[in-house]
């Protein structure tokens, strides 16, 4: 269970990217965040990973408490949380396998990471590549692979962390629709198989309808819809996507 308690984020320039949001995400849920560009999806995801500390409220995780309580707890939470980005954030000149091994670095001390990782880590990375259908490309350079394959490596890297949570920020936005659907299906399947809680921001409403257990619609940093993907009517989509912008904190 991941919980947000009145989480809000105002940037130093006065932009209120997220207004107080409270939310409980049960274990294993595949939650999709919908909302126009600038709605606050990335900011919220970064708060959930502790990359950003909310200016208000708290994020708690079952068994850990507040992720911000101290540096050690935050580190534990980050190790358990796989991140997937739109632009993959792969190192192009490294092989697919080496990129996936990066997902294992957090599990070891810095000193250990300077030396070769144990065989068990290599095996885990290979298994992760197999799960996204890329085992035979393990030794190819990442920049020689297609966009869809690169995003699958991004997924394999997150899975090599053996995460409890996956946070994905528009993971298929730069892929063509058919590839995007297949890549998201892979992510969804693996999360289901491993009981991973996933929070995924998407632009594509049809993909939300296909994969989401639950949809949160964000507009101007606020939740304007919360419910099942099946109930996403045109009126609700208009509320999410046509809300007039109003972002600056009162002077
Ligand atoms: P989304 O992911 O839905 O496109 P973002 O979370 O990226 O939305 O942005 C929400 C709002 O916060 C936008 O108005 C954006 O310009 C602003 N914002 C994002 N990051 C920063 C930052 N580091 N400093 C100031 N404003 C930011």
mmCIF file of N, CA and C and ligand atoms in Angstrom, residues 11 13 15 17 36-43 46 247, ligand 1:
data_model
loop_
_atom_site.group_PDB
_atom_site.id
_atom_site.type_symbol
_atom_site.label_atom_id
_atom_site.label_comp_id
_atom_site.label_asym_id
_atom_site.label_seq_id
_atom_site.Cartn_x
_atom_site.Cartn_y
_atom_site.Cartn_z
ATOM 1 N N UNK A 11 6.625 25.007 -6.635
ATOM 2 C CA UNK A 11 8.031 25.248 -6.983
ATOM 3 C C UNK A 11 8.450 26.643 -6.518
ATOM 4 N N UNK A 13 9.477 29.075 -8.031
ATOM 5 C CA UNK A 13 9.002 30.181 -8.875
ATOM 6 C C UNK A 13 7.513 30.475 -8.680
ATOM 7 N N UNK A 15 4.955 28.284 -9.047
ATOM 8 C CA UNK A 15 4.024 27.388 -9.750
ATOM 9 C C UNK A 15 3.541 26.307 -8.792
ATOM 10 N N UNK A 17 2.375 23.108 -8.800
ATOM 11 C CA UNK A 17 2.286 21.980 -9.737
ATOM 12 C C UNK A 17 1.307 20.930 -9.238
ATOM 13 N N UNK A 36 -3.621 16.571 -19.203
ATOM 14 C CA UNK A 36 -2.887 17.273 -20.256
ATOM 15 C C UNK A 36 -1.469 17.592 -19.810
ATOM 16 N N UNK A 37 -0.672 18.010 -20.754
ATOM 17 C CA UNK A 37 0.686 18.425 -20.458
ATOM 18 C C UNK A 37 0.645 19.547 -19.417
ATOM 19 N N UNK A 38 1.469 19.438 -18.390
ATOM 20 C CA UNK A 38 1.494 20.474 -17.355
ATOM 21 C C UNK A 38 0.507 20.232 -16.224
ATOM 22 N N UNK A 39 -0.223 19.111 -16.268
ATOM 23 C CA UNK A 39 -1.244 18.852 -15.233
ATOM 24 C C UNK A 39 -0.621 18.515 -13.877
ATOM 25 N N UNK A 40 0.638 18.101 -13.884
ATOM 26 C CA UNK A 40 1.296 17.772 -12.612
ATOM 27 C C UNK A 40 1.654 16.300 -12.474
ATOM 28 N N UNK A 41 1.518 15.530 -13.556
ATOM 29 C CA UNK A 41 1.747 14.081 -13.488
ATOM 30 C C UNK A 41 3.201 13.759 -13.126
ATOM 31 N N UNK A 42 4.150 14.379 -13.848
ATOM 32 C CA UNK A 42 5.581 14.091 -13.578
ATOM 33 C C UNK A 42 5.961 14.533 -12.174
ATOM 34 N N UNK A 43 5.468 15.687 -11.775
ATOM 35 C CA UNK A 43 5.803 16.196 -10.440
ATOM 36 C C UNK A 43 5.305 15.222 -9.379
ATOM 37 N N UNK A 46 7.478 12.183 -9.298
ATOM 38 C CA UNK A 46 8.777 12.459 -8.666
ATOM 39 C C UNK A 46 8.636 12.576 -7.149
ATOM 40 N N UNK A 247 -2.313 28.288 -12.398
ATOM 41 C CA UNK A 247 -1.240 27.623 -11.696
ATOM 42 C C UNK A 247 -0.485 28.408 -10.668
HETATM 43 P P1 LIG B 1 2.934 16.939 -16.561
HETATM 44 O O1 LIG B 1 3.838 15.830 -16.200
HETATM 45 O O2 LIG B 1 1.484 16.614 -16.302
HETATM 46 O O3 LIG B 1 3.142 17.436 -17.964
HETATM 47 P P2 LIG B 1 4.540 18.544 -14.767
HETATM 48 O O4 LIG B 1 4.478 17.892 -13.449
HETATM 49 O O5 LIG B 1 5.773 18.330 -15.591
HETATM 50 O O6 LIG B 1 3.213 18.185 -15.589
HETATM 51 O O7 LIG B 1 4.382 20.114 -14.556
HETATM 52 C C1 LIG B 1 3.367 20.681 -13.736
HETATM 53 C C2 LIG B 1 3.625 22.178 -13.660
HETATM 54 O O8 LIG B 1 4.798 22.407 -12.899
HETATM 55 C C3 LIG B 1 3.832 22.850 -15.008
HETATM 56 O O9 LIG B 1 3.228 24.127 -14.956
HETATM 57 C C4 LIG B 1 5.346 22.932 -15.107
HETATM 58 O O10 LIG B 1 5.734 24.018 -15.913
HETATM 59 C C5 LIG B 1 5.721 23.171 -13.658
HETATM 60 N N1 LIG B 1 7.057 22.661 -13.310
HETATM 61 C C6 LIG B 1 7.523 21.401 -13.450
HETATM 62 N N2 LIG B 1 8.778 21.287 -12.984
HETATM 63 C C7 LIG B 1 9.129 22.533 -12.545
HETATM 64 C C8 LIG B 1 10.294 23.068 -11.937
HETATM 65 N N3 LIG B 1 11.374 22.313 -11.706
HETATM 66 N N4 LIG B 1 10.299 24.378 -11.607
HETATM 67 C C9 LIG B 1 9.202 25.144 -11.828
HETATM 68 N N5 LIG B 1 8.074 24.698 -12.387
HETATM 69 C C10 LIG B 1 8.021 23.399 -12.741
#
